[in-house]
GROMACS .gro file of N, CA, C and O in nm:
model
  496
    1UNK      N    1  -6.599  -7.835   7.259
    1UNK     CA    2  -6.499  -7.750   7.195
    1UNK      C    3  -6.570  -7.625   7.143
    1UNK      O    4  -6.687  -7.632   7.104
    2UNK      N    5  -6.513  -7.528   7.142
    2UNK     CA    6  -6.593  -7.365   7.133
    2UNK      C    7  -6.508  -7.352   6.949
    2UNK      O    8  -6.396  -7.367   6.900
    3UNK      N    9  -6.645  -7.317   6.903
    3UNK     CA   10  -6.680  -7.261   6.764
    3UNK      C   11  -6.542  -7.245   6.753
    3UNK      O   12  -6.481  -7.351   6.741
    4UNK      N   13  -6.460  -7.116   6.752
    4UNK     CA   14  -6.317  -7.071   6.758
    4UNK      C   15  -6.198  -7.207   6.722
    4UNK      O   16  -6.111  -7.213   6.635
    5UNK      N   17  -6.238  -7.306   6.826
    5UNK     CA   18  -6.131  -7.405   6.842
    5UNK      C   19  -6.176  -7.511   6.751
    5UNK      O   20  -6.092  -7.593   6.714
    6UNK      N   21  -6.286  -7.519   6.713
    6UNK     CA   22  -6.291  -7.616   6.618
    6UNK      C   23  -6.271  -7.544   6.485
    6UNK      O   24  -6.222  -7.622   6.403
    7UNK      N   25  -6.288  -7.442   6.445
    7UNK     CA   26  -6.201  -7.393   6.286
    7UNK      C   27  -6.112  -7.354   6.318
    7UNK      O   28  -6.047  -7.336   6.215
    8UNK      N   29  -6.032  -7.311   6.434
    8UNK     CA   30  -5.824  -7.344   6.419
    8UNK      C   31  -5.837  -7.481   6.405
    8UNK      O   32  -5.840  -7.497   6.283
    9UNK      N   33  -5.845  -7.597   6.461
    9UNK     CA   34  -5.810  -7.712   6.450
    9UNK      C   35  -5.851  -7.770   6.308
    9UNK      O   36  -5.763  -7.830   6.246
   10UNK      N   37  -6.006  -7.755   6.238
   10UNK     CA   38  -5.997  -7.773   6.068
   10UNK      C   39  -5.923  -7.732   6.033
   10UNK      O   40  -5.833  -7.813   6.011
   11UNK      N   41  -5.888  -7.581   5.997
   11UNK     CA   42  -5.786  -7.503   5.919
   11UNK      C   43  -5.646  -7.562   5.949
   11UNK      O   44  -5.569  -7.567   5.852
   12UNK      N   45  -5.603  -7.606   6.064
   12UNK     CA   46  -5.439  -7.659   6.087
   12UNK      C   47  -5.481  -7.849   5.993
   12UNK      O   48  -5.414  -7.879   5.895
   13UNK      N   49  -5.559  -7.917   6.030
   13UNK     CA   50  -5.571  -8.065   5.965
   13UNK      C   51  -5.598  -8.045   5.891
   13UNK      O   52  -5.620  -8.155   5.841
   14UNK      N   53  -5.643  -7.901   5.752
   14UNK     CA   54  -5.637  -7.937   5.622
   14UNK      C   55  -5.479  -7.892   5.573
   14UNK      O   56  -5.418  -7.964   5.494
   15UNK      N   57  -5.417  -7.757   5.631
   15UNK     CA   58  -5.327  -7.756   5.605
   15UNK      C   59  -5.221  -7.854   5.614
   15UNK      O   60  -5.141  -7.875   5.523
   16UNK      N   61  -5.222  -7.931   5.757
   16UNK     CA   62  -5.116  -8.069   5.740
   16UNK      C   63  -5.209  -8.209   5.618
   16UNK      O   64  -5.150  -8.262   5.524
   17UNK      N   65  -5.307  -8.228   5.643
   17UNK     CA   66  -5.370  -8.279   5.480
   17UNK      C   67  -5.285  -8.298   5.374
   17UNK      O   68  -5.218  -8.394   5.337
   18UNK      N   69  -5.304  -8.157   5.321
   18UNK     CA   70  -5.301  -8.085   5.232
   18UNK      C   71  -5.101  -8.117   5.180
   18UNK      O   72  -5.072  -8.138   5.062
   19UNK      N   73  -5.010  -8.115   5.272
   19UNK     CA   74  -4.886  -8.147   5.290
   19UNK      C   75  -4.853  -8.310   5.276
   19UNK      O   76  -4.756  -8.369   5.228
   20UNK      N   77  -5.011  -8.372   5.357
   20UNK     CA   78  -4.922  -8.490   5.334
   20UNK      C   79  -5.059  -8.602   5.241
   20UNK      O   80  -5.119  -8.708   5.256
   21UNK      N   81  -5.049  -8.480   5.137
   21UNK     CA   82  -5.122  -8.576   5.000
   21UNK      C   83  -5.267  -8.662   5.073
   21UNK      O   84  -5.301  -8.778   5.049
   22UNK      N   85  -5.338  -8.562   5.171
   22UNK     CA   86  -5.462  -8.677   5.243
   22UNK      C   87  -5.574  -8.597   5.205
   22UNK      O   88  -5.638  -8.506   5.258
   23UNK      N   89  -5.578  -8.667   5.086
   23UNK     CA   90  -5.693  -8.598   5.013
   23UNK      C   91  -5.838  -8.624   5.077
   23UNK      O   92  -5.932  -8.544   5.086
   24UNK      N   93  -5.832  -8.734   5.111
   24UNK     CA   94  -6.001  -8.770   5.179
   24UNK      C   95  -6.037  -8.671   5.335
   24UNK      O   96  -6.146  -8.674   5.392
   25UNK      N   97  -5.943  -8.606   5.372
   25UNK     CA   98  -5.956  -8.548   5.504
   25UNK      C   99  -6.019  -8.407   5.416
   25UNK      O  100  -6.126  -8.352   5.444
   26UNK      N  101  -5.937  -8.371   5.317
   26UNK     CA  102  -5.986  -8.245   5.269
   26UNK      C  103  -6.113  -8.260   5.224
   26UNK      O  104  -6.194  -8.177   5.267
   27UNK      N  105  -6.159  -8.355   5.139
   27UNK     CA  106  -6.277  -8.421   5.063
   27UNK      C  107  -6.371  -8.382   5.203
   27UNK      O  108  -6.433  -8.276   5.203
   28UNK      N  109  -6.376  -8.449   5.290
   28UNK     CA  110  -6.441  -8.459   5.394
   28UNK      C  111  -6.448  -8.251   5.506
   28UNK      O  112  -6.488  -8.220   5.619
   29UNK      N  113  -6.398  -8.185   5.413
   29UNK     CA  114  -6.391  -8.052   5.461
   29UNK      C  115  -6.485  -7.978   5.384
   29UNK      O  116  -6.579  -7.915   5.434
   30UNK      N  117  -6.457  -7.987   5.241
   30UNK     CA  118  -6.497  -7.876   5.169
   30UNK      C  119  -6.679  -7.936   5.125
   30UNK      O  120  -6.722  -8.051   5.115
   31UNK      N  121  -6.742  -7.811   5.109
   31UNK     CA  122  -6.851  -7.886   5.133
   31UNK      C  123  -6.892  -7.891   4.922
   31UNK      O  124  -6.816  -7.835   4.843
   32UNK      N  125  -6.958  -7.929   4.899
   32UNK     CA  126  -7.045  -7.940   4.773
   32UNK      C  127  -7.088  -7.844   4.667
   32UNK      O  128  -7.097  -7.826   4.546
   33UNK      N  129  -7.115  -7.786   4.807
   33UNK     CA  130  -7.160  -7.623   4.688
   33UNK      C  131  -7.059  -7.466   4.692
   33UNK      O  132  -7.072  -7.350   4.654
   34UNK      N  133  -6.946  -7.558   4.770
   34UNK     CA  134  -6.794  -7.479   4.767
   34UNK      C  135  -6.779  -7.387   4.643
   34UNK      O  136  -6.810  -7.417   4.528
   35UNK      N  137  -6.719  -7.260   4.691
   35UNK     CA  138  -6.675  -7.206   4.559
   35UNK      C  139  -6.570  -7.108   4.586
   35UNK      O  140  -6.601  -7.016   4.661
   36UNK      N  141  -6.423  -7.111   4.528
   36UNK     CA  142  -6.356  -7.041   4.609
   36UNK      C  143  -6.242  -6.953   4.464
   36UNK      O  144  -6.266  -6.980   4.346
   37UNK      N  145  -6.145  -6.870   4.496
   37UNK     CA  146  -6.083  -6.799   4.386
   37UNK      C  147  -5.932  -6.860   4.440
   37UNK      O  148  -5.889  -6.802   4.540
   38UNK      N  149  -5.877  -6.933   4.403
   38UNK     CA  150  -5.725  -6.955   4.436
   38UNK      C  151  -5.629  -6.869   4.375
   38UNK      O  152  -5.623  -6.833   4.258
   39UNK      N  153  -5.566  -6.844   4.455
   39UNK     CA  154  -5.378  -6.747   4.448
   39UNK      C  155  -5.381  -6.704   4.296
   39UNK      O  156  -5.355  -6.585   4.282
   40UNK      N  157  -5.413  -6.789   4.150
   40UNK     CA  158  -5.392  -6.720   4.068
   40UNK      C  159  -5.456  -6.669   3.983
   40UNK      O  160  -5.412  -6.625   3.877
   41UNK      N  161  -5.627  -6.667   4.041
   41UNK     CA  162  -5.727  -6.621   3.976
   41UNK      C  163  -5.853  -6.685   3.980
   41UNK      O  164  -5.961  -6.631   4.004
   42UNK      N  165  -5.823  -6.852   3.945
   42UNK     CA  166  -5.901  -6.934   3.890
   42UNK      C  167  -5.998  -6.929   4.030
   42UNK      O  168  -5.971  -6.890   4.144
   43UNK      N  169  -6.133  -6.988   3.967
   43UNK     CA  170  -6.244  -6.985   4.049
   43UNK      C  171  -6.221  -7.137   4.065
   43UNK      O  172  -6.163  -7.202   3.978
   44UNK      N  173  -6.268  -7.194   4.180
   44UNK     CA  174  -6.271  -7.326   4.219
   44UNK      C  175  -6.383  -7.398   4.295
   44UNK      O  176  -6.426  -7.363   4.405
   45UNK      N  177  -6.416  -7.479   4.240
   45UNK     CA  178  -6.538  -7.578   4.289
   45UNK      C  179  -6.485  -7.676   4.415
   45UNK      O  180  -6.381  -7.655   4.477
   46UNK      N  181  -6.545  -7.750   4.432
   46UNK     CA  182  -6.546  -7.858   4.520
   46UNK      C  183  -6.469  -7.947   4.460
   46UNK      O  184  -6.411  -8.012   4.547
   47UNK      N  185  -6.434  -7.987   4.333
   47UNK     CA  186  -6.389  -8.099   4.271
   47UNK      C  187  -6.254  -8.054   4.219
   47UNK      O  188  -6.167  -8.135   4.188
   48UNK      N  189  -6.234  -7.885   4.207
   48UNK     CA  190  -6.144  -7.859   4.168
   48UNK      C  191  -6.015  -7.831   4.265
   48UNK      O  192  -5.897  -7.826   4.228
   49UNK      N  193  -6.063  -7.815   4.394
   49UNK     CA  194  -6.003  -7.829   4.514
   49UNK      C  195  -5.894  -7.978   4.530
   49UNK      O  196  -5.773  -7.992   4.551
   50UNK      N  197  -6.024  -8.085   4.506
   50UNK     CA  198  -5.961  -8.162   4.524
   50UNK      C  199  -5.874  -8.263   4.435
   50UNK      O  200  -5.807  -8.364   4.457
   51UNK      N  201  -5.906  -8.187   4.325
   51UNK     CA  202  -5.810  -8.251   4.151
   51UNK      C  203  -5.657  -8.152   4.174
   51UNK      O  204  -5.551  -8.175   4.117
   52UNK      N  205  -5.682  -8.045   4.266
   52UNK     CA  206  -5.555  -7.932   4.289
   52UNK      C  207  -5.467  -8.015   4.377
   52UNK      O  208  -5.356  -8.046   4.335
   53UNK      N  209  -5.509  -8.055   4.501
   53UNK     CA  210  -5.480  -8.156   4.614
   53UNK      C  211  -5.409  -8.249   4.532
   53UNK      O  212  -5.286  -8.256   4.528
   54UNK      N  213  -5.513  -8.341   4.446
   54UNK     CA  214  -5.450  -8.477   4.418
   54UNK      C  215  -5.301  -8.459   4.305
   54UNK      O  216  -5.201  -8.530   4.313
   55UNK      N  217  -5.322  -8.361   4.219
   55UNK     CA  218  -5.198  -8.321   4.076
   55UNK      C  219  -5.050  -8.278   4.187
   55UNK      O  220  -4.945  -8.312   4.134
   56UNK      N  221  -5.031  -8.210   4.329
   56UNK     CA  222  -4.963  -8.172   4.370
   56UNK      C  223  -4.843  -8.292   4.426
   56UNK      O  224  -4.858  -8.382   4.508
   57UNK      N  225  -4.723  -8.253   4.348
   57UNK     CA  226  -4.639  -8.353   4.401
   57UNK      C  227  -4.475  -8.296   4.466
   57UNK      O  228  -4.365  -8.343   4.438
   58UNK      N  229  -4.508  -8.180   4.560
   58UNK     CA  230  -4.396  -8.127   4.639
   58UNK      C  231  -4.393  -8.181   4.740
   58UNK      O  232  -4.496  -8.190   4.806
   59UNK      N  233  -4.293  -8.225   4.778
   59UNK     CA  234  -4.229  -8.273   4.946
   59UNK      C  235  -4.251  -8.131   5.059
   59UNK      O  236  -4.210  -8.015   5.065
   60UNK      N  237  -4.325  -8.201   5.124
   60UNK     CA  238  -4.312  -8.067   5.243
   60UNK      C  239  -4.260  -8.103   5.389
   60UNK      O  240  -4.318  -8.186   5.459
   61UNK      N  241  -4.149  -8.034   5.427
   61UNK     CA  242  -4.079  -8.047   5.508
   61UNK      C  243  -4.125  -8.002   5.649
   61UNK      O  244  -4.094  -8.056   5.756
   62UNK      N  245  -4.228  -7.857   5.625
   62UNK     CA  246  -4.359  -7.792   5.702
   62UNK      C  247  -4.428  -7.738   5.650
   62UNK      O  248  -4.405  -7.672   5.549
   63UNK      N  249  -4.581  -7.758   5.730
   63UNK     CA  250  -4.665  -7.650   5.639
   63UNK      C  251  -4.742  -7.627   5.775
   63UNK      O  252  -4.785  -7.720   5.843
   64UNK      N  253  -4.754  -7.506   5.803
   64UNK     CA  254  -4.848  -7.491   5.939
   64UNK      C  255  -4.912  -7.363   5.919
   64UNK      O  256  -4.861  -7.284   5.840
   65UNK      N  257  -5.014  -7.333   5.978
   65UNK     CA  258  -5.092  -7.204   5.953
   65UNK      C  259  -5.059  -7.122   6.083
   65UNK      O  260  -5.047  -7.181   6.190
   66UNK      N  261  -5.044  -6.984   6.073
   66UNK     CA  262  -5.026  -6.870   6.143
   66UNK      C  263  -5.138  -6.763   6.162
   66UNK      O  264  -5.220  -6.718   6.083
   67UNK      N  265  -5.111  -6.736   6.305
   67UNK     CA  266  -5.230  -6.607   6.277
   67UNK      C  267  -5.389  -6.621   6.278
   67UNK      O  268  -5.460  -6.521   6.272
   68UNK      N  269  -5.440  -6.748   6.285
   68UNK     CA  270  -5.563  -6.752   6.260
   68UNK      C  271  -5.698  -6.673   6.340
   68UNK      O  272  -5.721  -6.696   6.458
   69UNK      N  273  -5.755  -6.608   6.285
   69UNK     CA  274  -5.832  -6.536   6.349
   69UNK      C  275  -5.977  -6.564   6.289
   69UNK      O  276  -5.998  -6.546   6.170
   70UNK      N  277  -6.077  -6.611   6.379
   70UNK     CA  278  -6.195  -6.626   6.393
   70UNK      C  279  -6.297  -6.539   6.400
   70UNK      O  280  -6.306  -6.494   6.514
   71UNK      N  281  -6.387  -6.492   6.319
   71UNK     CA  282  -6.517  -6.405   6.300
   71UNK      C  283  -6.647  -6.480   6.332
   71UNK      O  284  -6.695  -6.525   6.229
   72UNK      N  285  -6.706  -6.503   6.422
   72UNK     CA  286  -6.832  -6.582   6.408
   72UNK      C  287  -6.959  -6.470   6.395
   72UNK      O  288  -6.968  -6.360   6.452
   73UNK      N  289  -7.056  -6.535   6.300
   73UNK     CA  290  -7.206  -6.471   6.263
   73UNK      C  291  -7.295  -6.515   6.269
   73UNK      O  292  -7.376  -6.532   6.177
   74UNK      N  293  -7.306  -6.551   6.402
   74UNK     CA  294  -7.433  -6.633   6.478
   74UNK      C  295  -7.373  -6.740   6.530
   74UNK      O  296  -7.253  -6.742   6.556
   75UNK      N  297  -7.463  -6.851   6.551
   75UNK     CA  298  -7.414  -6.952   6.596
   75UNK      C  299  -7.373  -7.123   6.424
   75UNK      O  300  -7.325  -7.236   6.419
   76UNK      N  301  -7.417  -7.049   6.355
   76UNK     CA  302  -7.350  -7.130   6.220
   76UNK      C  303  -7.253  -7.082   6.124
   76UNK      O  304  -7.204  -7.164   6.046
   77UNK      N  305  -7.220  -6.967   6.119
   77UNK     CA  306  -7.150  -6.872   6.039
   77UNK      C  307  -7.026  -6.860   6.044
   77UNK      O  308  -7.123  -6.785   6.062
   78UNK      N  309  -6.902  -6.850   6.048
   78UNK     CA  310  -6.798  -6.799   6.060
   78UNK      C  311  -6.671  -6.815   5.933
   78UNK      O  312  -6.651  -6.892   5.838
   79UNK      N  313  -6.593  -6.675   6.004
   79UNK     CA  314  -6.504  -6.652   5.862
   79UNK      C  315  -6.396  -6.696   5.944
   79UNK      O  316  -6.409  -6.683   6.065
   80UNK      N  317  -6.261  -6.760   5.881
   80UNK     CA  318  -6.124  -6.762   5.967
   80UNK      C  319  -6.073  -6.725   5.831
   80UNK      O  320  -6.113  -6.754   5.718
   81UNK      N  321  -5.910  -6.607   5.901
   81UNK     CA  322  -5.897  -6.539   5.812
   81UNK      C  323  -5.706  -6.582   5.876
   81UNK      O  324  -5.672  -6.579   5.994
   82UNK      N  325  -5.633  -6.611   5.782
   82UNK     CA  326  -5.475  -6.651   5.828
   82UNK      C  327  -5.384  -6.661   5.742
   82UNK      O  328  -5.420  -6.622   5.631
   83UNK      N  329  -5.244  -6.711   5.750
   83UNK     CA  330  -5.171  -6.747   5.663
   83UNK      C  331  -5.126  -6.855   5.702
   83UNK      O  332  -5.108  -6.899   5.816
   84UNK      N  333  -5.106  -6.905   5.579
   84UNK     CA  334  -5.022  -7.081   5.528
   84UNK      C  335  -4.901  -7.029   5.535
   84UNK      O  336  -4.866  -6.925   5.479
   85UNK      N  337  -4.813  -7.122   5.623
   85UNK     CA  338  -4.643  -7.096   5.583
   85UNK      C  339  -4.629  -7.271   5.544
   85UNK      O  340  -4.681  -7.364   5.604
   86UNK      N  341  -4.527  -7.277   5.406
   86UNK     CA  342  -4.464  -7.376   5.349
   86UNK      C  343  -4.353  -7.391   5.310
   86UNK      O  344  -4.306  -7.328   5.215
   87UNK      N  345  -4.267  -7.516   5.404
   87UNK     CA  346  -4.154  -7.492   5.298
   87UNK      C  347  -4.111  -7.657   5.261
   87UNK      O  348  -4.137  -7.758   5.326
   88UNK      N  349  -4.059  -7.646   5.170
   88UNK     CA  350  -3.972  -7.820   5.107
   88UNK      C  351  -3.961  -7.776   4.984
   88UNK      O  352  -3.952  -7.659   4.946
   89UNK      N  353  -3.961  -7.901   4.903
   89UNK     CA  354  -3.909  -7.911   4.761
   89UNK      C  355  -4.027  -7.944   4.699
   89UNK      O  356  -4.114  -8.018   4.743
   90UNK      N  357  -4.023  -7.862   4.553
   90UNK     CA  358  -4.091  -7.889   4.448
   90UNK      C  359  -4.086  -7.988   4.318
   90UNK      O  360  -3.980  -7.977   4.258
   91UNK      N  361  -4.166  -8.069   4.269
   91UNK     CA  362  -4.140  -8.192   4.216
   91UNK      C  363  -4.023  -8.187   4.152
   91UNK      O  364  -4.000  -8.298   4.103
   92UNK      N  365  -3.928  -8.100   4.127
   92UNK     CA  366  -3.807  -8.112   4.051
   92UNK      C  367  -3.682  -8.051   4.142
   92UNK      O  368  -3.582  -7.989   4.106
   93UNK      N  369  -3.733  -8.098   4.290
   93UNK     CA  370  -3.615  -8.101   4.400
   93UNK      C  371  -3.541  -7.929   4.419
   93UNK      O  372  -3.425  -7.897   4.445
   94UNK      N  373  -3.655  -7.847   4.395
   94UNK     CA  374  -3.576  -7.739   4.366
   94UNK      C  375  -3.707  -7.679   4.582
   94UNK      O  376  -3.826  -7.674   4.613
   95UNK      N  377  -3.589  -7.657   4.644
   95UNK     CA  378  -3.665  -7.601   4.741
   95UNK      C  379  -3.765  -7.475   4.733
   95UNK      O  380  -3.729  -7.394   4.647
   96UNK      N  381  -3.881  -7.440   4.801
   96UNK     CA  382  -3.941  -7.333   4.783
   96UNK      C  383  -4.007  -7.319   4.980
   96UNK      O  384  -4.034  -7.416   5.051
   97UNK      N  385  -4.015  -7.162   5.023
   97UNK     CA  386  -4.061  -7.139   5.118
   97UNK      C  387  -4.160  -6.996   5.139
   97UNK      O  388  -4.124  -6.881   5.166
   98UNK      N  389  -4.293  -7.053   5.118
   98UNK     CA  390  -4.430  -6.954   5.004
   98UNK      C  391  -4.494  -6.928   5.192
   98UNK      O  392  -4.459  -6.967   5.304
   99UNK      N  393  -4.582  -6.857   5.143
   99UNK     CA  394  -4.722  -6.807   5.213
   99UNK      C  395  -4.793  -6.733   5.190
   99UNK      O  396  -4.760  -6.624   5.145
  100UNK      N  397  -4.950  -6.778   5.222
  100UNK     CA  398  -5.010  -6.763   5.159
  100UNK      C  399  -5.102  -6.687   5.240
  100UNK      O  400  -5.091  -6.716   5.359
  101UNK      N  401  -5.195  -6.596   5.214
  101UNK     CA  402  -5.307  -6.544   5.327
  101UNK      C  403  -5.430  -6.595   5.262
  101UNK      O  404  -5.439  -6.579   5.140
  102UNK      N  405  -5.531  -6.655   5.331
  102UNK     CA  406  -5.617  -6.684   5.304
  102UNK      C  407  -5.784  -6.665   5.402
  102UNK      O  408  -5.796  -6.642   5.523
  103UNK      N  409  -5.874  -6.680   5.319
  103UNK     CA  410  -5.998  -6.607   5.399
  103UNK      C  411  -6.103  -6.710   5.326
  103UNK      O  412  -6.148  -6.714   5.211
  104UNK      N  413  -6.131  -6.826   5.488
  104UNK     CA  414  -6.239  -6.893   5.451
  104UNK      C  415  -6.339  -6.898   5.536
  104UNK      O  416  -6.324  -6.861   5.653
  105UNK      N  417  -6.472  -6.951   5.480
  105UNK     CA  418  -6.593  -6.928   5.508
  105UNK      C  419  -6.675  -7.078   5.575
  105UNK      O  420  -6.714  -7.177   5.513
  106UNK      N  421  -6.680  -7.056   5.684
  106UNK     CA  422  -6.713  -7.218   5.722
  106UNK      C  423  -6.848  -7.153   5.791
  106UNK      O  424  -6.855  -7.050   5.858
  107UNK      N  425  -6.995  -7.283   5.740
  107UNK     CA  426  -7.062  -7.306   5.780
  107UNK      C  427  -7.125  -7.425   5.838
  107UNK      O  428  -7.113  -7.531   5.775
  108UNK      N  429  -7.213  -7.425   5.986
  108UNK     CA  430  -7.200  -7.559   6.054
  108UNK      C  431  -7.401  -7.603   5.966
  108UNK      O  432  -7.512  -7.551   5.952
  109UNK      N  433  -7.311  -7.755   5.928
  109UNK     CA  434  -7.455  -7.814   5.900
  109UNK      C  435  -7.397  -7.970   5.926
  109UNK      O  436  -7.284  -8.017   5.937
  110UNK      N  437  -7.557  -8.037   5.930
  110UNK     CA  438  -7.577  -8.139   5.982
  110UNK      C  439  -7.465  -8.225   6.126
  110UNK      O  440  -7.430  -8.342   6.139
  111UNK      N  441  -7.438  -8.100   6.210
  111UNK     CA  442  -7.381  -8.110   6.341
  111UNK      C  443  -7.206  -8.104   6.295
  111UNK      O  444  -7.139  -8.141   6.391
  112UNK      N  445  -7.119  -8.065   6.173
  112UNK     CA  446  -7.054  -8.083   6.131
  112UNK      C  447  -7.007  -7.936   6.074
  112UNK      O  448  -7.102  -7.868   6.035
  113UNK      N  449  -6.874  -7.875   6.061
  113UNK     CA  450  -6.861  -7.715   6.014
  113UNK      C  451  -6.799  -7.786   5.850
  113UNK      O  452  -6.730  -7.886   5.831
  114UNK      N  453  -6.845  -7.704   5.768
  114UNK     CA  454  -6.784  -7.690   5.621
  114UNK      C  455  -6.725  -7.592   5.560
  114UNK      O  456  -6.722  -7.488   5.627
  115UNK      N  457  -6.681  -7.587   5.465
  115UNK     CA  458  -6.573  -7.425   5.420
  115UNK      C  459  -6.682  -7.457   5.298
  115UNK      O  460  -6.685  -7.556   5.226
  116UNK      N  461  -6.769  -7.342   5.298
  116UNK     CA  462  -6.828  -7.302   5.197
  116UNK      C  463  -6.776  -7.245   5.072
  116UNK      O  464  -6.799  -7.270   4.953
  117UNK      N  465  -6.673  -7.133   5.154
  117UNK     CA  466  -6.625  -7.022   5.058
  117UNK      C  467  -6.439  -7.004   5.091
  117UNK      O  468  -6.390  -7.054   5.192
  118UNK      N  469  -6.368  -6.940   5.005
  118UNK     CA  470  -6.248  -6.956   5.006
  118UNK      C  471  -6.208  -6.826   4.923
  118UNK      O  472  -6.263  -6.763   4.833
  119UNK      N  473  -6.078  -6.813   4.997
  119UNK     CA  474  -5.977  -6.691   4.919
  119UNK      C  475  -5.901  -6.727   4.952
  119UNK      O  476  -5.901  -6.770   5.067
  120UNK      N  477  -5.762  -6.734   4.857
  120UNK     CA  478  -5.652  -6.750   4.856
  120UNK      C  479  -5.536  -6.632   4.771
  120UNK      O  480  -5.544  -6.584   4.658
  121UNK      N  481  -5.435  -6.612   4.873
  121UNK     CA  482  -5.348  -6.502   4.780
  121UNK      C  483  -5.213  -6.589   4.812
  121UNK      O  484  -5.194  -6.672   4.900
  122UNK      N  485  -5.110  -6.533   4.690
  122UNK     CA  486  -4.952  -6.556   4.747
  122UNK      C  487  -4.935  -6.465   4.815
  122UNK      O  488  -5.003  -6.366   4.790
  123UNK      N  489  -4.847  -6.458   4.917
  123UNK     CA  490  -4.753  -6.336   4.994
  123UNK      C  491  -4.622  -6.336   4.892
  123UNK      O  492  -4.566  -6.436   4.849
  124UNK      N  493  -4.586  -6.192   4.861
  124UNK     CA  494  -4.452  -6.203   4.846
  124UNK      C  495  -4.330  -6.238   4.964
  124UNK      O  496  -4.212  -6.245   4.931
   0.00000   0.00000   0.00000
């Protein structure tokens, strides 16, 4: 599988993950020394990723990523840069349909790619 196709295919299995509450797939993404700024400022660790994951209790009806575009910088390096589209209900049944653009940083170690780094925005 070519560099390219294996971070569309991470980036789409964390986003469906991420929808259907599978926290250990994400666990198994983000690497350790992760550090990323989410949609409303906050800086985020590795643990905070996945305490964000686990507190989330919206029904999602879809969540699929668009657009993904691949930067590679060498043969370990690469940025994928896309948007999250989501839509269902939020824990108090009230529907919502968000997206998000985001810009992450995956590096390949021990024969395996990781998201080092992360940006996240809302779209209006």
């Amino acid at each position: 599988m070519s560099v390219e196709a294996a971070l569309k295919d991470n980036e789409n299995r964390w986003e469906a993950a991420y929808a259907a509450h599978d926290h250990s797939t994400i666990q198994s993404m983000v690497a350790d020394d992760f550090v990323g700024v989410y949609f409303d400022g906050k800086v985020m660790t590795r643990s905070s990723v996945i305490a964000e994951a686990k507190k989330d209790r919206d029904t999602y009806k879809s969540a699929v990523n668009e657009k993904l575009a691949v930067h590679t910088y060498g043969p370990s390096v690469a940025v994928v840069v896309g948007t999250a589209h989501e839509k269902g209900t939020d824990k108090d049944g009230k529907p919502f349909d968000r997206k998000f653009r985001f810009t992450d940083t995956w590096v390949a170690r021990s024969g395996r790619w990781q998201c080092v780094a992360s940006q996240l925005m809302k779209l209006p």
